[in-house]
């Protein structure tokens, strides 16, 4: 009888230690981070004022599908903040989700196609450095992207880049305002669910 109690106690202690180890080493597999951007056409910043540029709570998905607009979007009419909810999401995905498109020599808005030329160049600055077409680049946590059509000189581009907010880090540390998934959930209940 005493050996049975010791054996059962050992099993219980082992299970408790295993659960405690899992709780301490929990890492969420959900993706949720942010980036900032600004887009200029002929010196005027696009403010993306139309409500249909933004995702809201009514657009949450009941199941765990991976719809394109669920993967990357904007919320609450905050036009310079990108919400990323999936791995390997590119800037091209983001712009497609808001109805725009970009390439190395064109910028397509919802109602017109702007072709780059020597008089109307198309420039991209990512994290303070000029890059070629960012459409295929994965959006990194806290990236800052400038898309500028029509500005040629470095001083103008530098001034435009300075208007790209750096609010992504603050957004990383707050709950997503309109997402079913919200921020990364590392609560005790979520950790226990991941174990069992």
mmCIF file with all atom_site columns, C-alpha atoms in Angstrom:
data_model
loop_
_atom_site.group_PDB
_atom_site.id
_atom_site.type_symbol
_atom_site.label_atom_id
_atom_site.label_alt_id
_atom_site.label_comp_id
_atom_site.label_asym_id
_atom_site.label_entity_id
_atom_site.label_seq_id
_atom_site.pdbx_PDB_ins_code
_atom_site.Cartn_x
_atom_site.Cartn_y
_atom_site.Cartn_z
_atom_site.occupancy
_atom_site.B_iso_or_equiv
_atom_site.pdbx_formal_charge
_atom_site.auth_seq_id
_atom_site.auth_comp_id
_atom_site.auth_asym_id
_atom_site.auth_atom_id
_atom_site.pdbx_PDB_model_num
ATOM 1   C CA . UNK A 1 1   ? 0.000   0.000  0.000   1.00 0.00 ? 1   UNK A CA 1
ATOM 2   C CA . UNK A 1 2   ? 2.821   2.390  0.930   1.00 0.00 ? 2   UNK A CA 1
ATOM 3   C CA . UNK A 1 3   ? 4.644   1.636  -2.343  1.00 0.00 ? 3   UNK A CA 1
ATOM 4   C CA . UNK A 1 4   ? 1.436   2.315  -4.301  1.00 0.00 ? 4   UNK A CA 1
ATOM 5   C CA . UNK A 1 5   ? 0.998   5.715  -2.583  1.00 0.00 ? 5   UNK A CA 1
ATOM 6   C CA . UNK A 1 6   ? 4.617   6.645  -3.285  1.00 0.00 ? 6   UNK A CA 1
ATOM 7   C CA . UNK A 1 7   ? 4.239   5.528  -6.904  1.00 0.00 ? 7   UNK A CA 1
ATOM 8   C CA . UNK A 1 8   ? 0.992   7.569  -7.351  1.00 0.00 ? 8   UNK A CA 1
ATOM 9   C CA . UNK A 1 9   ? 2.556   10.541 -5.605  1.00 0.00 ? 9   UNK A CA 1
ATOM 10  C CA . UNK A 1 10  ? 5.530   10.322 -7.978  1.00 0.00 ? 10  UNK A CA 1
ATOM 11  C CA . UNK A 1 11  ? 3.248   10.286 -11.005 1.00 0.00 ? 11  UNK A CA 1
ATOM 12  C CA . UNK A 1 12  ? 1.266   13.277 -9.708  1.00 0.00 ? 12  UNK A CA 1
ATOM 13  C CA . UNK A 1 13  ? 4.475   15.165 -8.951  1.00 0.00 ? 13  UNK A CA 1
ATOM 14  C CA . UNK A 1 14  ? 5.785   14.344 -12.434 1.00 0.00 ? 14  UNK A CA 1
ATOM 15  C CA . UNK A 1 15  ? 2.592   15.630 -14.077 1.00 0.00 ? 15  UNK A CA 1
ATOM 16  C CA . UNK A 1 16  ? 2.664   18.816 -11.977 1.00 0.00 ? 16  UNK A CA 1
ATOM 17  C CA . UNK A 1 17  ? 6.316   19.427 -12.901 1.00 0.00 ? 17  UNK A CA 1
ATOM 18  C CA . UNK A 1 18  ? 5.603   18.780 -16.594 1.00 0.00 ? 18  UNK A CA 1
ATOM 19  C CA . UNK A 1 19  ? 2.662   21.239 -16.582 1.00 0.00 ? 19  UNK A CA 1
ATOM 20  C CA . UNK A 1 20  ? 4.756   23.831 -14.714 1.00 0.00 ? 20  UNK A CA 1
ATOM 21  C CA . UNK A 1 21  ? 7.579   23.439 -17.236 1.00 0.00 ? 21  UNK A CA 1
ATOM 22  C CA . UNK A 1 22  ? 5.119   23.881 -20.135 1.00 0.00 ? 22  UNK A CA 1
ATOM 23  C CA . UNK A 1 23  ? 3.645   27.010 -18.506 1.00 0.00 ? 23  UNK A CA 1
ATOM 24  C CA . UNK A 1 24  ? 7.063   28.585 -18.023 1.00 0.00 ? 24  UNK A CA 1
ATOM 25  C CA . UNK A 1 25  ? 8.226   27.775 -21.567 1.00 0.00 ? 25  UNK A CA 1
ATOM 26  C CA . UNK A 1 26  ? 4.971   28.700 -23.359 1.00 0.00 ? 26  UNK A CA 1
ATOM 27  C CA . UNK A 1 27  ? 5.373   30.514 -26.652 1.00 0.00 ? 27  UNK A CA 1
ATOM 28  C CA . UNK A 1 28  ? 2.298   31.488 -28.607 1.00 0.00 ? 28  UNK A CA 1
ATOM 29  C CA . UNK A 1 29  ? 2.207   30.431 -32.253 1.00 0.00 ? 29  UNK A CA 1
ATOM 30  C CA . UNK A 1 30  ? -0.103  33.297 -33.182 1.00 0.00 ? 30  UNK A CA 1
ATOM 31  C CA . UNK A 1 31  ? 1.399   36.088 -35.233 1.00 0.00 ? 31  UNK A CA 1
ATOM 32  C CA . UNK A 1 32  ? 0.534   39.670 -34.337 1.00 0.00 ? 32  UNK A CA 1
ATOM 33  C CA . UNK A 1 33  ? 2.877   42.551 -34.971 1.00 0.00 ? 33  UNK A CA 1
ATOM 34  C CA . UNK A 1 34  ? 2.878   45.934 -36.670 1.00 0.00 ? 34  UNK A CA 1
ATOM 35  C CA . UNK A 1 35  ? 4.683   48.129 -39.175 1.00 0.00 ? 35  UNK A CA 1
ATOM 36  C CA . UNK A 1 36  ? 4.337   51.741 -40.275 1.00 0.00 ? 36  UNK A CA 1
ATOM 37  C CA . UNK A 1 37  ? 4.149   53.272 -43.747 1.00 0.00 ? 37  UNK A CA 1
ATOM 38  C CA . UNK A 1 38  ? 3.460   56.499 -45.616 1.00 0.00 ? 38  UNK A CA 1
ATOM 39  C CA . UNK A 1 39  ? 2.592   56.928 -49.276 1.00 0.00 ? 39  UNK A CA 1
ATOM 40  C CA . UNK A 1 40  ? 3.045   60.138 -51.262 1.00 0.00 ? 40  UNK A CA 1
ATOM 41  C CA . UNK A 1 41  ? 1.802   61.008 -54.760 1.00 0.00 ? 41  UNK A CA 1
ATOM 42  C CA . UNK A 1 42  ? 3.313   64.179 -56.230 1.00 0.00 ? 42  UNK A CA 1
ATOM 43  C CA . UNK A 1 43  ? 4.195   65.515 -52.792 1.00 0.00 ? 43  UNK A CA 1
ATOM 44  C CA . UNK A 1 44  ? 0.788   64.879 -51.183 1.00 0.00 ? 44  UNK A CA 1
ATOM 45  C CA . UNK A 1 45  ? 0.439   62.191 -48.549 1.00 0.00 ? 45  UNK A CA 1
ATOM 46  C CA . UNK A 1 46  ? -2.357  59.708 -49.165 1.00 0.00 ? 46  UNK A CA 1
ATOM 47  C CA . UNK A 1 47  ? -4.507  59.640 -46.029 1.00 0.00 ? 47  UNK A CA 1
ATOM 48  C CA . UNK A 1 48  ? -6.648  56.566 -46.878 1.00 0.00 ? 48  UNK A CA 1
ATOM 49  C CA . UNK A 1 49  ? -9.786  58.294 -45.572 1.00 0.00 ? 49  UNK A CA 1
ATOM 50  C CA . UNK A 1 50  ? -12.352 55.859 -46.970 1.00 0.00 ? 50  UNK A CA 1
ATOM 51  C CA . UNK A 1 51  ? -13.676 53.510 -44.263 1.00 0.00 ? 51  UNK A CA 1
ATOM 52  C CA . UNK A 1 52  ? -13.358 50.472 -46.525 1.00 0.00 ? 52  UNK A CA 1
ATOM 53  C CA . UNK A 1 53  ? -9.552  50.636 -46.230 1.00 0.00 ? 53  UNK A CA 1
ATOM 54  C CA . UNK A 1 54  ? -9.945  49.439 -42.630 1.00 0.00 ? 54  UNK A CA 1
ATOM 55  C CA . UNK A 1 55  ? -10.961 46.161 -41.056 1.00 0.00 ? 55  UNK A CA 1
ATOM 56  C CA . UNK A 1 56  ? -13.385 46.213 -38.144 1.00 0.00 ? 56  UNK A CA 1
ATOM 57  C CA . UNK A 1 57  ? -14.889 43.768 -35.683 1.00 0.00 ? 57  UNK A CA 1
ATOM 58  C CA . UNK A 1 58  ? -17.712 42.983 -38.103 1.00 0.00 ? 58  UNK A CA 1
ATOM 59  C CA . UNK A 1 59  ? -15.122 41.469 -40.437 1.00 0.00 ? 59  UNK A CA 1
ATOM 60  C CA . UNK A 1 60  ? -13.827 38.910 -37.942 1.00 0.00 ? 60  UNK A CA 1
ATOM 61  C CA . UNK A 1 61  ? -13.955 35.326 -39.082 1.00 0.00 ? 61  UNK A CA 1
ATOM 62  C CA . UNK A 1 62  ? -15.708 32.749 -36.916 1.00 0.00 ? 62  UNK A CA 1
ATOM 63  C CA . UNK A 1 63  ? -13.453 29.884 -37.881 1.00 0.00 ? 63  UNK A CA 1
ATOM 64  C CA . UNK A 1 64  ? -9.690  29.946 -38.055 1.00 0.00 ? 64  UNK A CA 1
ATOM 65  C CA . UNK A 1 65  ? -9.475  30.484 -41.819 1.00 0.00 ? 65  UNK A CA 1
ATOM 66  C CA . UNK A 1 66  ? -6.655  32.413 -43.329 1.00 0.00 ? 66  UNK A CA 1
ATOM 67  C CA . UNK A 1 67  ? -8.491  34.976 -45.440 1.00 0.00 ? 67  UNK A CA 1
ATOM 68  C CA . UNK A 1 68  ? -6.223  37.536 -47.159 1.00 0.00 ? 68  UNK A CA 1
ATOM 69  C CA . UNK A 1 69  ? -7.684  40.537 -45.322 1.00 0.00 ? 69  UNK A CA 1
ATOM 70  C CA . UNK A 1 70  ? -7.317  38.707 -42.033 1.00 0.00 ? 70  UNK A CA 1
ATOM 71  C CA . UNK A 1 71  ? -3.581  38.270 -42.686 1.00 0.00 ? 71  UNK A CA 1
ATOM 72  C CA . UNK A 1 72  ? -2.690  41.982 -43.039 1.00 0.00 ? 72  UNK A CA 1
ATOM 73  C CA . UNK A 1 73  ? -4.791  45.141 -42.758 1.00 0.00 ? 73  UNK A CA 1
ATOM 74  C CA . UNK A 1 74  ? -5.382  48.489 -41.031 1.00 0.00 ? 74  UNK A CA 1
ATOM 75  C CA . UNK A 1 75  ? -7.838  49.334 -38.220 1.00 0.00 ? 75  UNK A CA 1
ATOM 76  C CA . UNK A 1 76  ? -9.687  52.314 -36.767 1.00 0.00 ? 76  UNK A CA 1
ATOM 77  C CA . UNK A 1 77  ? -8.834  54.769 -39.560 1.00 0.00 ? 77  UNK A CA 1
ATOM 78  C CA . UNK A 1 78  ? -5.187  54.843 -38.454 1.00 0.00 ? 78  UNK A CA 1
ATOM 79  C CA . UNK A 1 79  ? -3.672  55.200 -41.902 1.00 0.00 ? 79  UNK A CA 1
ATOM 80  C CA . UNK A 1 80  ? -0.004  54.645 -41.175 1.00 0.00 ? 80  UNK A CA 1
ATOM 81  C CA . UNK A 1 81  ? -0.190  51.457 -39.089 1.00 0.00 ? 81  UNK A CA 1
ATOM 82  C CA . UNK A 1 82  ? -0.220  47.965 -40.607 1.00 0.00 ? 82  UNK A CA 1
ATOM 83  C CA . UNK A 1 83  ? -1.464  44.978 -38.559 1.00 0.00 ? 83  UNK A CA 1
ATOM 84  C CA . UNK A 1 84  ? 0.170   41.655 -39.502 1.00 0.00 ? 84  UNK A CA 1
ATOM 85  C CA . UNK A 1 85  ? -1.522  38.413 -38.396 1.00 0.00 ? 85  UNK A CA 1
ATOM 86  C CA . UNK A 1 86  ? 0.255   35.724 -40.416 1.00 0.00 ? 86  UNK A CA 1
ATOM 87  C CA . UNK A 1 87  ? 3.802   34.673 -41.224 1.00 0.00 ? 87  UNK A CA 1
ATOM 88  C CA . UNK A 1 88  ? 5.457   35.632 -44.530 1.00 0.00 ? 88  UNK A CA 1
ATOM 89  C CA . UNK A 1 89  ? 3.025   38.460 -45.370 1.00 0.00 ? 89  UNK A CA 1
ATOM 90  C CA . UNK A 1 90  ? 4.518   40.876 -47.906 1.00 0.00 ? 90  UNK A CA 1
ATOM 91  C CA . UNK A 1 91  ? 4.018   44.549 -48.612 1.00 0.00 ? 91  UNK A CA 1
ATOM 92  C CA . UNK A 1 92  ? 2.421   43.460 -51.895 1.00 0.00 ? 92  UNK A CA 1
ATOM 93  C CA . UNK A 1 93  ? -0.204  41.492 -49.940 1.00 0.00 ? 93  UNK A CA 1
ATOM 94  C CA . UNK A 1 94  ? -0.951  44.520 -47.804 1.00 0.00 ? 94  UNK A CA 1
ATOM 95  C CA . UNK A 1 95  ? -1.396  46.898 -50.744 1.00 0.00 ? 95  UNK A CA 1
ATOM 96  C CA . UNK A 1 96  ? -3.564  44.355 -52.597 1.00 0.00 ? 96  UNK A CA 1
ATOM 97  C CA . UNK A 1 97  ? -5.799  44.095 -49.511 1.00 0.00 ? 97  UNK A CA 1
ATOM 98  C CA . UNK A 1 98  ? -6.452  47.833 -49.592 1.00 0.00 ? 98  UNK A CA 1
ATOM 99  C CA . UNK A 1 99  ? -7.072  47.806 -53.354 1.00 0.00 ? 99  UNK A CA 1
ATOM 100 C CA . UNK A 1 100 ? -3.711  49.222 -54.457 1.00 0.00 ? 100 UNK A CA 1
ATOM 101 C CA . UNK A 1 101 ? -0.823  47.619 -56.292 1.00 0.00 ? 101 UNK A CA 1
ATOM 102 C CA . UNK A 1 102 ? 2.818   48.461 -56.753 1.00 0.00 ? 102 UNK A CA 1
ATOM 103 C CA . UNK A 1 103 ? 5.711   47.367 -58.888 1.00 0.00 ? 103 UNK A CA 1
ATOM 104 C CA . UNK A 1 104 ? 9.194   48.609 -59.552 1.00 0.00 ? 104 UNK A CA 1
ATOM 105 C CA . UNK A 1 105 ? 7.910   51.099 -62.151 1.00 0.00 ? 105 UNK A CA 1
ATOM 106 C CA . UNK A 1 106 ? 4.238   51.664 -61.314 1.00 0.00 ? 106 UNK A CA 1
ATOM 107 C CA . UNK A 1 107 ? 1.824   52.533 -58.528 1.00 0.00 ? 107 UNK A CA 1
ATOM 108 C CA . UNK A 1 108 ? -1.798  51.576 -59.035 1.00 0.00 ? 108 UNK A CA 1
ATOM 109 C CA . UNK A 1 109 ? -4.391  53.296 -56.887 1.00 0.00 ? 109 UNK A CA 1
ATOM 110 C CA . UNK A 1 110 ? -8.036  52.289 -56.826 1.00 0.00 ? 110 UNK A CA 1
ATOM 111 C CA . UNK A 1 111 ? -8.763  54.605 -59.728 1.00 0.00 ? 111 UNK A CA 1
ATOM 112 C CA . UNK A 1 112 ? -5.573  55.244 -61.710 1.00 0.00 ? 112 UNK A CA 1
ATOM 113 C CA . UNK A 1 113 ? -2.263  53.811 -62.826 1.00 0.00 ? 113 UNK A CA 1
ATOM 114 C CA . UNK A 1 114 ? 0.836   55.935 -62.222 1.00 0.00 ? 114 UNK A CA 1
ATOM 115 C CA . UNK A 1 115 ? 3.836   54.939 -64.330 1.00 0.00 ? 115 UNK A CA 1
ATOM 116 C CA . UNK A 1 116 ? 7.333   55.892 -63.216 1.00 0.00 ? 116 UNK A CA 1
ATOM 117 C CA . UNK A 1 117 ? 9.461   58.007 -65.526 1.00 0.00 ? 117 UNK A CA 1
ATOM 118 C CA . UNK A 1 118 ? 12.522  60.213 -65.283 1.00 0.00 ? 118 UNK A CA 1
ATOM 119 C CA . UNK A 1 119 ? 10.146  63.115 -64.541 1.00 0.00 ? 119 UNK A CA 1
ATOM 120 C CA . UNK A 1 120 ? 7.916   61.156 -62.155 1.00 0.00 ? 120 UNK A CA 1
ATOM 121 C CA . UNK A 1 121 ? 10.105  58.590 -60.375 1.00 0.00 ? 121 UNK A CA 1
ATOM 122 C CA . UNK A 1 122 ? 8.780   55.965 -58.005 1.00 0.00 ? 122 UNK A CA 1
ATOM 123 C CA . UNK A 1 123 ? 10.948  55.511 -54.916 1.00 0.00 ? 123 UNK A CA 1
ATOM 124 C CA . UNK A 1 124 ? 10.781  53.154 -51.956 1.00 0.00 ? 124 UNK A CA 1
ATOM 125 C CA . UNK A 1 125 ? 12.570  53.608 -48.645 1.00 0.00 ? 125 UNK A CA 1
ATOM 126 C CA . UNK A 1 126 ? 12.459  50.807 -46.117 1.00 0.00 ? 126 UNK A CA 1
ATOM 127 C CA . UNK A 1 127 ? 13.830  51.515 -42.651 1.00 0.00 ? 127 UNK A CA 1
ATOM 128 C CA . UNK A 1 128 ? 15.677  54.580 -43.936 1.00 0.00 ? 128 UNK A CA 1
ATOM 129 C CA . UNK A 1 129 ? 17.328  52.955 -46.955 1.00 0.00 ? 129 UNK A CA 1
ATOM 130 C CA . UNK A 1 130 ? 16.299  53.055 -50.586 1.00 0.00 ? 130 UNK A CA 1
ATOM 131 C CA . UNK A 1 131 ? 15.146  49.667 -51.864 1.00 0.00 ? 131 UNK A CA 1
ATOM 132 C CA . UNK A 1 132 ? 13.780  48.341 -55.120 1.00 0.00 ? 132 UNK A CA 1
ATOM 133 C CA . UNK A 1 133 ? 10.171  47.191 -55.316 1.00 0.00 ? 133 UNK A CA 1
ATOM 134 C CA . UNK A 1 134 ? 9.087   46.110 -51.786 1.00 0.00 ? 134 UNK A CA 1
ATOM 135 C CA . UNK A 1 135 ? 6.033   44.169 -53.006 1.00 0.00 ? 135 UNK A CA 1
ATOM 136 C CA . UNK A 1 136 ? 7.794   40.822 -52.535 1.00 0.00 ? 136 UNK A CA 1
ATOM 137 C CA . UNK A 1 137 ? 9.430   41.744 -49.226 1.00 0.00 ? 137 UNK A CA 1
ATOM 138 C CA . UNK A 1 138 ? 8.021   40.243 -46.051 1.00 0.00 ? 138 UNK A CA 1
ATOM 139 C CA . UNK A 1 139 ? 6.725   42.928 -43.697 1.00 0.00 ? 139 UNK A CA 1
ATOM 140 C CA . UNK A 1 140 ? 9.001   42.909 -40.679 1.00 0.00 ? 140 UNK A CA 1
ATOM 141 C CA . UNK A 1 141 ? 7.996   43.778 -37.139 1.00 0.00 ? 141 UNK A CA 1
ATOM 142 C CA . UNK A 1 142 ? 8.330   47.557 -36.737 1.00 0.00 ? 142 UNK A CA 1
ATOM 143 C CA . UNK A 1 143 ? 9.304   48.135 -40.387 1.00 0.00 ? 143 UNK A CA 1
ATOM 144 C CA . UNK A 1 144 ? 8.909   51.672 -41.693 1.00 0.00 ? 144 UNK A CA 1
ATOM 145 C CA . UNK A 1 145 ? 8.145   52.004 -45.425 1.00 0.00 ? 145 UNK A CA 1
ATOM 146 C CA . UNK A 1 146 ? 7.932   55.102 -47.603 1.00 0.00 ? 146 UNK A CA 1
ATOM 147 C CA . UNK A 1 147 ? 6.367   54.857 -51.065 1.00 0.00 ? 147 UNK A CA 1
ATOM 148 C CA . UNK A 1 148 ? 6.867   58.088 -53.015 1.00 0.00 ? 148 UNK A CA 1
ATOM 149 C CA . UNK A 1 149 ? 5.728   58.801 -56.559 1.00 0.00 ? 149 UNK A CA 1
ATOM 150 C CA . UNK A 1 150 ? 6.941   62.030 -58.131 1.00 0.00 ? 150 UNK A CA 1
ATOM 151 C CA . UNK A 1 151 ? 9.704   63.060 -55.694 1.00 0.00 ? 151 UNK A CA 1
ATOM 152 C CA . UNK A 1 152 ? 13.192  62.829 -57.133 1.00 0.00 ? 152 UNK A CA 1
ATOM 153 C CA . UNK A 1 153 ? 15.612  64.574 -54.800 1.00 0.00 ? 153 UNK A CA 1
ATOM 154 C CA . UNK A 1 154 ? 17.057  63.011 -51.668 1.00 0.00 ? 154 UNK A CA 1
ATOM 155 C CA . UNK A 1 155 ? 16.077  65.954 -49.440 1.00 0.00 ? 155 UNK A CA 1
ATOM 156 C CA . UNK A 1 156 ? 12.383  65.603 -50.317 1.00 0.00 ? 156 UNK A CA 1
ATOM 157 C CA . UNK A 1 157 ? 12.482  61.832 -49.859 1.00 0.00 ? 157 UNK A CA 1
ATOM 158 C CA . UNK A 1 158 ? 14.233  62.226 -46.509 1.00 0.00 ? 158 UNK A CA 1
ATOM 159 C CA . UNK A 1 159 ? 11.593  64.713 -45.374 1.00 0.00 ? 159 UNK A CA 1
ATOM 160 C CA . UNK A 1 160 ? 8.809   62.368 -46.492 1.00 0.00 ? 160 UNK A CA 1
ATOM 161 C CA . UNK A 1 161 ? 10.438  59.413 -44.737 1.00 0.00 ? 161 UNK A CA 1
ATOM 162 C CA . UNK A 1 162 ? 10.553  61.427 -41.510 1.00 0.00 ? 162 UNK A CA 1
ATOM 163 C CA . UNK A 1 163 ? 6.725   61.478 -41.571 1.00 0.00 ? 163 UNK A CA 1
ATOM 164 C CA . UNK A 1 164 ? 6.514   57.665 -41.405 1.00 0.00 ? 164 UNK A CA 1
ATOM 165 C CA . UNK A 1 165 ? 5.384   57.127 -37.841 1.00 0.00 ? 165 UNK A CA 1
ATOM 166 C CA . UNK A 1 166 ? 7.186   54.762 -35.487 1.00 0.00 ? 166 UNK A CA 1
ATOM 167 C CA . UNK A 1 167 ? 4.101   53.661 -33.555 1.00 0.00 ? 167 UNK A CA 1
ATOM 168 C CA . UNK A 1 168 ? 4.464   49.947 -34.369 1.00 0.00 ? 168 UNK A CA 1
ATOM 169 C CA . UNK A 1 169 ? 6.353   49.196 -31.160 1.00 0.00 ? 169 UNK A CA 1
ATOM 170 C CA . UNK A 1 170 ? 3.562   50.762 -29.084 1.00 0.00 ? 170 UNK A CA 1
ATOM 171 C CA . UNK A 1 171 ? 0.941   48.829 -31.067 1.00 0.00 ? 171 UNK A CA 1
ATOM 172 C CA . UNK A 1 172 ? 2.893   45.585 -30.526 1.00 0.00 ? 172 UNK A CA 1
ATOM 173 C CA . UNK A 1 173 ? 2.325   46.019 -26.795 1.00 0.00 ? 173 UNK A CA 1
ATOM 174 C CA . UNK A 1 174 ? -1.423  46.719 -26.919 1.00 0.00 ? 174 UNK A CA 1
ATOM 175 C CA . UNK A 1 175 ? -4.427  44.565 -27.768 1.00 0.00 ? 175 UNK A CA 1
ATOM 176 C CA . UNK A 1 176 ? -5.453  44.704 -31.406 1.00 0.00 ? 176 UNK A CA 1
ATOM 177 C CA . UNK A 1 177 ? -8.502  47.009 -31.458 1.00 0.00 ? 177 UNK A CA 1
ATOM 178 C CA . UNK A 1 178 ? -10.717 45.088 -33.837 1.00 0.00 ? 178 UNK A CA 1
ATOM 179 C CA . UNK A 1 179 ? -9.453  41.575 -34.273 1.00 0.00 ? 179 UNK A CA 1
ATOM 180 C CA . UNK A 1 180 ? -11.097 38.334 -33.251 1.00 0.00 ? 180 UNK A CA 1
ATOM 181 C CA . UNK A 1 181 ? -7.655  37.057 -32.370 1.00 0.00 ? 181 UNK A CA 1
ATOM 182 C CA . UNK A 1 182 ? -6.552  40.169 -30.539 1.00 0.00 ? 182 UNK A CA 1
ATOM 183 C CA . UNK A 1 183 ? -2.981  40.376 -29.395 1.00 0.00 ? 183 UNK A CA 1
ATOM 184 C CA . UNK A 1 184 ? -0.849  37.430 -28.491 1.00 0.00 ? 184 UNK A CA 1
ATOM 185 C CA . UNK A 1 185 ? -2.683  35.698 -25.661 1.00 0.00 ? 185 UNK A CA 1
ATOM 186 C CA . UNK A 1 186 ? -0.244  34.411 -23.069 1.00 0.00 ? 186 UNK A CA 1
ATOM 187 C CA . UNK A 1 187 ? -2.739  34.177 -20.221 1.00 0.00 ? 187 UNK A CA 1
ATOM 188 C CA . UNK A 1 188 ? -2.692  31.222 -17.847 1.00 0.00 ? 188 UNK A CA 1
ATOM 189 C CA . UNK A 1 189 ? -5.840  29.804 -19.448 1.00 0.00 ? 189 UNK A CA 1
ATOM 190 C CA . UNK A 1 190 ? -4.302  30.027 -22.938 1.00 0.00 ? 190 UNK A CA 1
ATOM 191 C CA . UNK A 1 191 ? -1.134  28.353 -21.690 1.00 0.00 ? 191 UNK A CA 1
ATOM 192 C CA . UNK A 1 192 ? -3.124  25.530 -20.084 1.00 0.00 ? 192 UNK A CA 1
ATOM 193 C CA . UNK A 1 193 ? -5.160  25.047 -23.287 1.00 0.00 ? 193 UNK A CA 1
ATOM 194 C CA . UNK A 1 194 ? -1.937  24.681 -25.262 1.00 0.00 ? 194 UNK A CA 1
ATOM 195 C CA . UNK A 1 195 ? -0.806  21.884 -22.972 1.00 0.00 ? 195 UNK A CA 1
ATOM 196 C CA . UNK A 1 196 ? -4.025  19.896 -23.032 1.00 0.00 ? 196 UNK A CA 1
#
